[in-house]
Amino acid sequence: MEKPKFKTVQEVIAAGEGLPERYLNIPTGNDEGQPLNGSVPVMDIPAIDLSLLLSSSEEGREELSKLHSALSAWGVVQVMNHGITEEFLDKIYELTKQFFALPTEEKHKYAREIGSTQGYGNDMILSDDQVLDWIDRLYLTTYPEDQRNLKFWPEIPNEFRETLHEYTMKQRLVIENFFKAMARSLGLEETSFLDMYGENATMDTRFNMYPPCPRPDKVLGVKPHADGSAFTLLLPDKDVEGLQFLKDGKWYKAPIVPDAILINVGDQIEIMSNGIYKSPVHRVVTNREKERISVATFCVPGGDKDIQPADGLVSEARPRLYKTVNKYVELYFDYYQQGRRPIEAALI
Ligand code: OGA
Ligand code: NI
């Protein structure tokens, strides 16, 4: 397979030729009063104890109602007591840093190829006039195991592969419990969402590196988008902020909560919940001095499954808002390329 000719952000910096225009954002009316590098308020989202969510105790019910209000208001929660140790999460962060610190030639062994989303590379260039994001990535399908493409899985640092495998298996439990908790918080049968998610659901993990950027006032790490997943598990950098969520037309920053996993609803839970849980628009701003890393895992329903509002959430008082969709992620990229919100395509 042919390798694409691209420069990662790290290579752009190493070339020392200044900041290419392709990264510069043109201010839009939406940012008025909130410049890219301005200070923004912190979002008020709760830390949820995952181990309590499935208990039928009084405390468990309280935790479910916290989950319900955070997901209705923001579509985002910080999840604690998720069963993955701090030590293990630190190892993931460390291996991510080590991978991006490798020499260019070594990283290019895992370079993305034309027509593939997996592998190492820059922001995917889908059109000539696209403003590029200030981000380098390693993107890997991790589950089911037979969909792994190991040629993109780094052999150095040498614990990378086995640690990613272990992380995937640990995340599966978190994902299953979170699906059950969301269904319960909406008064549905525990497995309602899991049944739609299906046996053939996939997990994709994206290791993100945002190098220091000379123009945080003009350049974004990731432009505003909502995720096409059912939901996304994120390990945001432990020291460097940058992730922001949009609510009622204003940007708020995500707090840094050590050892928590940030979970945001994606478009497919918005559909399954008939719009009660919203898939939030978010972006990442850049930092002049510090690099930032994050690790995102997208939980994507199987292509054999129809995704639609759960029966129990449709009534005369709350009519069905979304069509039945299938292979939503394909539709997602078509819309994304046109700069539109893909969820619009699913609205009735
Ligand atoms: C994403 C994303 C946020 C981050 O990869 O879709 O929103 O903090 N990442 O890197
Ligand atoms: Ni995202």
Coordinates of C-alpha atoms and ligand atoms in Angstrom, one line a residue:
M1 CA 0.0 0.0 0.0
E2 CA 1.2 3.5 -0.8
K3 CA 2.0 5.7 2.1
P4 CA 0.5 9.2 2.0
K5 CA 2.8 12.2 1.7
F6 CA 2.1 14.2 4.8
K7 CA 3.9 16.0 7.5
T8 CA 2.8 15.5 11.1
V9 CA 2.7 18.5 13.3
Q10 CA 5.9 17.3 15.0
E11 CA 7.6 17.3 11.6
V12 CA 6.3 20.7 10.7
I13 CA 7.9 22.0 13.9
A14 CA 11.1 20.2 13.3
A15 CA 11.3 21.6 9.8
G16 CA 11.5 25.1 11.4
E17 CA 9.7 26.8 8.5
G18 CA 7.2 28.6 10.5
L19 CA 3.5 28.0 10.9
P20 CA 1.8 26.9 7.6
E21 CA -1.3 28.9 6.8
R22 CA -3.3 25.7 6.5
Y23 CA -3.6 25.6 10.3
L24 CA -5.0 29.1 10.7
N25 CA -8.6 29.4 11.7
I26 CA -10.7 32.2 10.4
P27 CA -12.7 33.7 13.3
T28 CA -16.4 32.9 13.0
G29 CA -19.3 34.8 14.5
N30 CA -19.7 32.0 17.1
D31 CA -16.4 32.8 18.8
E32 CA -17.3 36.4 19.5
G33 CA -16.5 37.3 23.1
Q34 CA -14.7 33.9 23.5
P35 CA -11.5 34.0 21.6
L36 CA -9.7 30.7 21.1
N37 CA -7.1 31.4 23.7
G38 CA -9.3 33.3 26.1
S39 CA -10.1 32.0 29.6
V40 CA -13.3 30.0 29.9
P41 CA -15.4 28.9 32.9
V42 CA -15.0 25.3 34.2
M43 CA -17.9 23.0 33.5
D44 CA -19.9 21.9 36.4
I45 CA -20.0 18.1 36.0
P46 CA -20.1 15.5 38.7
A47 CA -17.7 12.6 39.4
I48 CA -19.8 9.5 39.3
D49 CA -18.9 6.3 41.2
L50 CA -19.3 3.5 38.6
S51 CA -19.3 0.8 41.3
L52 CA -22.4 2.4 42.9
L53 CA -24.4 2.8 39.7
L54 CA -25.5 -0.8 39.4
S55 CA -26.4 -1.2 43.1
S56 CA -30.1 -1.1 44.1
S57 CA -29.2 0.7 47.4
E58 CA -30.3 4.2 48.2
E59 CA -26.8 5.4 47.4
G60 CA -27.0 3.7 44.0
R61 CA -30.2 5.4 43.2
E62 CA -28.7 8.8 44.1
E63 CA -25.8 8.1 41.9
L64 CA -28.1 7.1 39.0
S65 CA -30.0 10.4 39.3
K66 CA -26.6 12.3 39.3
L67 CA -25.8 10.4 36.1
H68 CA -29.1 11.3 34.6
S69 CA -28.9 15.0 35.3
A70 CA -25.2 15.3 34.1
L71 CA -25.9 13.4 30.9
S72 CA -29.1 15.4 30.2
A73 CA -27.4 18.8 30.9
W74 CA -23.9 18.2 29.5
G75 CA -23.6 14.7 27.9
V76 CA -20.4 14.4 30.0
V77 CA -19.3 12.8 33.3
Q78 CA -16.1 12.0 35.1
V79 CA -16.2 8.3 36.1
M80 CA -14.4 7.2 39.3
N81 CA -14.1 3.7 40.8
H82 CA -14.1 2.3 37.3
G83 CA -11.9 -0.7 38.3
I84 CA -8.7 0.5 36.5
T85 CA -5.9 1.4 38.8
E86 CA -4.1 4.7 38.8
E87 CA -0.9 2.8 38.2
F88 CA -2.2 1.2 35.1
L89 CA -3.6 4.5 33.7
D90 CA -0.2 6.1 34.3
K91 CA 1.4 3.4 32.3
I92 CA -0.9 4.2 29.3
Y93 CA 0.0 7.9 29.6
E94 CA 3.7 7.0 29.8
L95 CA 3.7 4.7 26.8
T96 CA 1.8 7.3 24.8
K97 CA 4.5 9.9 25.5
Q98 CA 7.2 7.4 24.7
F99 CA 5.7 6.6 21.4
F100 CA 5.4 10.2 20.2
A101 CA 8.9 10.9 21.4
L102 CA 10.4 8.2 19.1
P103 CA 12.4 9.3 16.0
T104 CA 10.3 10.2 12.9
E105 CA 11.5 7.1 11.0
E106 CA 10.4 4.8 13.7
K107 CA 6.9 6.2 14.0
H108 CA 6.6 6.1 10.2
K109 CA 6.8 2.3 10.3
Y110 CA 3.2 2.6 11.5
A111 CA 2.1 5.3 9.2
R112 CA -1.5 5.4 8.0
E113 CA -2.0 4.4 4.4
I114 CA -4.3 5.9 1.8
G115 CA -7.8 4.7 2.3
S116 CA -7.2 3.6 5.9
T117 CA -8.0 5.4 9.1
Q118 CA -5.7 3.2 11.2
G119 CA -2.1 4.0 11.9
Y120 CA 0.1 7.0 12.7
G121 CA -0.4 10.4 11.1
N122 CA -1.6 13.9 11.1
D123 CA -5.2 15.2 10.9
M124 CA -6.8 13.4 7.9
I125 CA -6.9 15.7 5.0
L126 CA -10.3 15.3 3.3
S127 CA -10.5 18.5 1.3
D128 CA -8.2 21.1 -0.1
D129 CA -9.7 24.0 1.8
Q130 CA -9.8 22.2 5.1
V131 CA -8.2 24.1 8.1
L132 CA -5.9 21.5 9.7
D133 CA -5.9 20.5 13.3
W134 CA -2.8 20.8 15.4
I135 CA -2.6 17.2 16.3
D136 CA -0.7 14.0 15.6
R137 CA -2.4 10.6 16.2
L138 CA -2.0 6.9 16.4
Y139 CA -5.4 5.3 15.6
L140 CA -6.0 1.6 16.2
T141 CA -9.0 -0.7 16.1
T142 CA -8.6 -2.7 19.3
Y143 CA -11.8 -4.9 19.5
P144 CA -12.9 -7.4 18.4
E145 CA -9.5 -8.9 18.3
D146 CA -9.9 -10.2 14.7
Q147 CA -10.3 -6.7 13.5
R148 CA -6.9 -5.6 14.8
N149 CA -4.4 -4.7 12.3
L150 CA -1.2 -5.4 14.1
K151 CA 1.1 -3.9 11.5
F152 CA 0.0 -0.5 12.9
W153 CA 0.6 -1.5 16.5
P154 CA 4.0 -0.2 17.8
E155 CA 6.6 -2.7 18.8
I156 CA 8.5 0.1 20.5
P157 CA 8.0 1.0 23.3
N158 CA 8.1 -2.7 23.9
E159 CA 5.2 -3.0 26.4
F160 CA 2.9 -1.0 24.1
R161 CA 1.0 -3.9 22.5
E162 CA 0.4 -6.0 25.6
T163 CA -0.6 -2.9 27.6
L164 CA -3.1 -1.8 24.9
H165 CA -4.6 -5.3 24.8
E166 CA -4.9 -5.3 28.6
Y167 CA -6.4 -1.8 28.6
T168 CA -9.0 -2.9 26.0
M169 CA -10.1 -5.8 28.1
K170 CA -10.4 -3.6 31.2
Q171 CA -12.4 -0.9 29.2
R172 CA -14.9 -3.6 28.0
L173 CA -16.1 -4.0 31.6
V174 CA -16.4 -0.3 32.0
I175 CA -18.3 0.0 28.8
E176 CA -20.8 -2.8 29.6
N177 CA -21.5 -1.3 33.1
F178 CA -21.9 2.2 31.7
F179 CA -24.4 1.0 29.1
K180 CA -26.4 -0.8 31.8
A181 CA -26.3 2.3 34.1
M182 CA -27.4 4.6 31.3
A183 CA -30.4 2.3 30.5
R184 CA -31.3 2.1 34.2
S185 CA -31.1 5.9 34.6
L186 CA -33.7 6.2 31.9
G187 CA -36.0 3.6 33.4
L188 CA -35.3 1.0 30.7
E189 CA -34.4 -2.6 30.9
E190 CA -30.7 -2.9 31.9
T191 CA -29.7 -4.4 28.5
S192 CA -31.8 -2.2 26.2
F193 CA -28.8 -0.2 24.9
L194 CA -26.3 -3.1 25.1
D195 CA -28.7 -5.1 22.8
M196 CA -28.5 -2.3 20.2
Y197 CA -24.8 -2.0 20.6
G198 CA -24.6 -5.6 19.7
E199 CA -22.0 -8.4 19.7
N200 CA -20.2 -7.0 16.7
A201 CA -19.5 -3.6 18.2
T202 CA -16.0 -2.2 17.7
M203 CA -13.6 -0.2 19.9
D204 CA -11.2 2.2 18.3
T205 CA -8.5 3.8 20.4
R206 CA -6.9 7.1 19.3
F207 CA -3.7 8.3 21.0
N208 CA -3.5 12.0 20.6
M209 CA -0.5 14.3 20.8
Y210 CA -0.9 18.1 20.7
P211 CA 2.6 19.7 20.4
P212 CA 3.1 23.2 21.8
C213 CA 1.7 25.7 19.3
P214 CA 3.1 29.2 18.5
R215 CA -0.4 30.6 17.8
P216 CA -3.0 29.4 20.3
D217 CA -5.1 32.4 19.3
K218 CA -5.5 31.1 15.7
V219 CA -4.9 27.3 15.8
L220 CA -7.1 24.6 17.2
G221 CA -6.0 21.1 18.4
V222 CA -9.3 19.6 17.3
K223 CA -12.0 21.7 15.7
P224 CA -15.5 21.6 17.1
H225 CA -17.2 18.3 16.6
A226 CA -19.4 15.7 18.3
D227 CA -18.3 12.1 18.4
G228 CA -20.0 9.6 16.1
S229 CA -19.6 6.8 18.6
A230 CA -22.2 5.5 21.1
F231 CA -20.0 7.1 23.7
T232 CA -16.3 7.8 24.2
L233 CA -13.9 7.0 27.0
L234 CA -11.3 9.7 27.4
L235 CA -8.1 9.9 29.3
P236 CA -7.3 13.6 29.1
D237 CA -3.8 14.9 29.9
K238 CA -3.2 14.9 33.7
D239 CA -1.5 18.3 33.7
V240 CA -2.4 20.3 30.6
E241 CA -5.9 21.5 30.0
G242 CA -7.4 22.1 26.5
L243 CA -10.6 20.2 26.2
Q244 CA -13.7 22.4 26.0
F245 CA -17.4 21.6 25.7
L246 CA -20.1 23.8 24.2
K247 CA -23.3 24.5 26.1
D248 CA -26.0 27.0 25.1
G249 CA -23.6 28.7 22.8
K250 CA -20.7 29.1 25.3
W251 CA -17.5 27.2 25.8
Y252 CA -16.5 25.6 29.1
K253 CA -13.4 23.7 30.0
A254 CA -13.3 20.2 31.3
P255 CA -11.8 20.0 34.8
I256 CA -8.7 17.8 35.3
V257 CA -9.8 15.0 37.7
P258 CA -6.9 12.6 38.5
D259 CA -7.6 8.9 37.9
A260 CA -11.1 9.6 36.4
I261 CA -12.2 8.5 33.0
L262 CA -14.1 11.2 31.2
I263 CA -17.1 9.7 29.3
N264 CA -18.9 11.8 26.8
V265 CA -22.1 10.7 25.0
G266 CA -21.7 10.3 21.2
D267 CA -24.3 10.7 18.5
Q268 CA -25.5 7.1 18.7
I269 CA -26.6 7.3 22.4
E270 CA -28.3 10.6 21.5
I271 CA -30.3 8.6 19.0
M272 CA -30.9 5.6 21.3
S273 CA -32.0 7.9 24.2
N274 CA -34.4 9.8 21.8
G275 CA -32.4 13.0 22.5
I276 CA -32.6 12.9 26.3
Y277 CA -28.8 12.5 26.5
K278 CA -27.2 14.9 24.1
S279 CA -24.0 14.3 22.2
P280 CA -22.0 17.4 23.1
V281 CA -20.0 19.5 20.7
H282 CA -16.4 19.8 21.9
R283 CA -13.0 21.1 20.8
V284 CA -9.4 21.2 22.0
V285 CA -7.5 24.4 22.2
T286 CA -3.7 24.6 21.9
N287 CA -1.0 25.6 24.4
R288 CA 2.0 27.8 23.6
E289 CA 4.4 26.1 26.0
K290 CA 3.3 22.6 26.8
E291 CA 2.5 19.5 24.8
R292 CA -0.7 17.7 25.7
I293 CA -1.6 14.1 25.2
S294 CA -4.9 12.2 25.5
V295 CA -6.2 8.7 24.8
A296 CA -9.8 8.4 23.4
T297 CA -11.6 5.1 22.9
F298 CA -14.7 5.2 20.7
C299 CA -17.4 2.6 21.3
V300 CA -19.1 1.9 18.0
P301 CA -22.2 -0.3 17.5
G302 CA -21.9 -3.1 15.1
G303 CA -22.7 -2.4 11.5
D304 CA -25.3 -5.2 11.6
K305 CA -27.4 -3.3 14.1
D306 CA -30.1 -0.8 13.6
I307 CA -29.8 2.2 15.9
Q308 CA -33.0 3.9 16.9
P309 CA -34.7 5.5 19.9
A310 CA -35.5 2.9 22.6
D311 CA -39.3 2.0 22.6
G312 CA -39.6 3.1 26.3
L313 CA -38.5 6.6 25.5
V314 CA -41.0 7.3 22.8
S315 CA -44.5 8.5 23.8
E316 CA -47.1 11.0 22.8
A317 CA -45.6 13.5 25.1
R318 CA -42.1 12.7 23.7
P319 CA -42.4 11.8 20.0
R320 CA -39.7 10.0 18.2
L321 CA -37.0 12.5 17.1
Y322 CA -34.6 10.3 15.1
K323 CA -34.8 7.9 12.2
T324 CA -33.4 4.4 12.3
V325 CA -29.7 4.5 11.3
N326 CA -27.3 1.8 10.3
K327 CA -23.5 2.1 9.9
Y328 CA -23.8 5.6 11.2
V329 CA -20.0 6.2 11.2
E330 CA -20.0 6.1 7.3
L331 CA -22.7 8.7 7.2
Y332 CA -20.8 10.6 9.8
F333 CA -17.8 11.2 7.6
D334 CA -19.8 12.4 4.6
Y335 CA -21.4 15.1 6.7
Y336 CA -18.3 15.9 8.6
Q337 CA -16.6 16.6 5.3
Q338 CA -19.3 19.1 4.4
G339 CA -18.9 20.9 7.7
R340 CA -22.3 19.8 8.9
R341 CA -23.4 18.0 12.1
P342 CA -24.0 14.4 11.1
I343 CA -26.7 13.9 13.7
E344 CA -28.9 16.3 11.5
A345 CA -29.1 13.4 8.9
A346 CA -30.7 11.3 11.5
L347 CA -33.4 13.8 12.6
I348 CA -37.0 13.1 11.6
Ligands
OGA1 C1 -11.6 13.2 20.0 C2 -11.5 14.3 21.1 C3 -10.4 15.2 23.0 C4 -9.0 15.3 23.6 O1 -10.5 12.6 19.8 O2 -12.7 13.0 19.4 O3 -12.5 15.0 21.2 O4 -9.0 15.8 24.8 N1 -10.4 14.4 21.9 O5 -8.1 14.9 23.0
NI2 NI -14.2 14.1 20.3

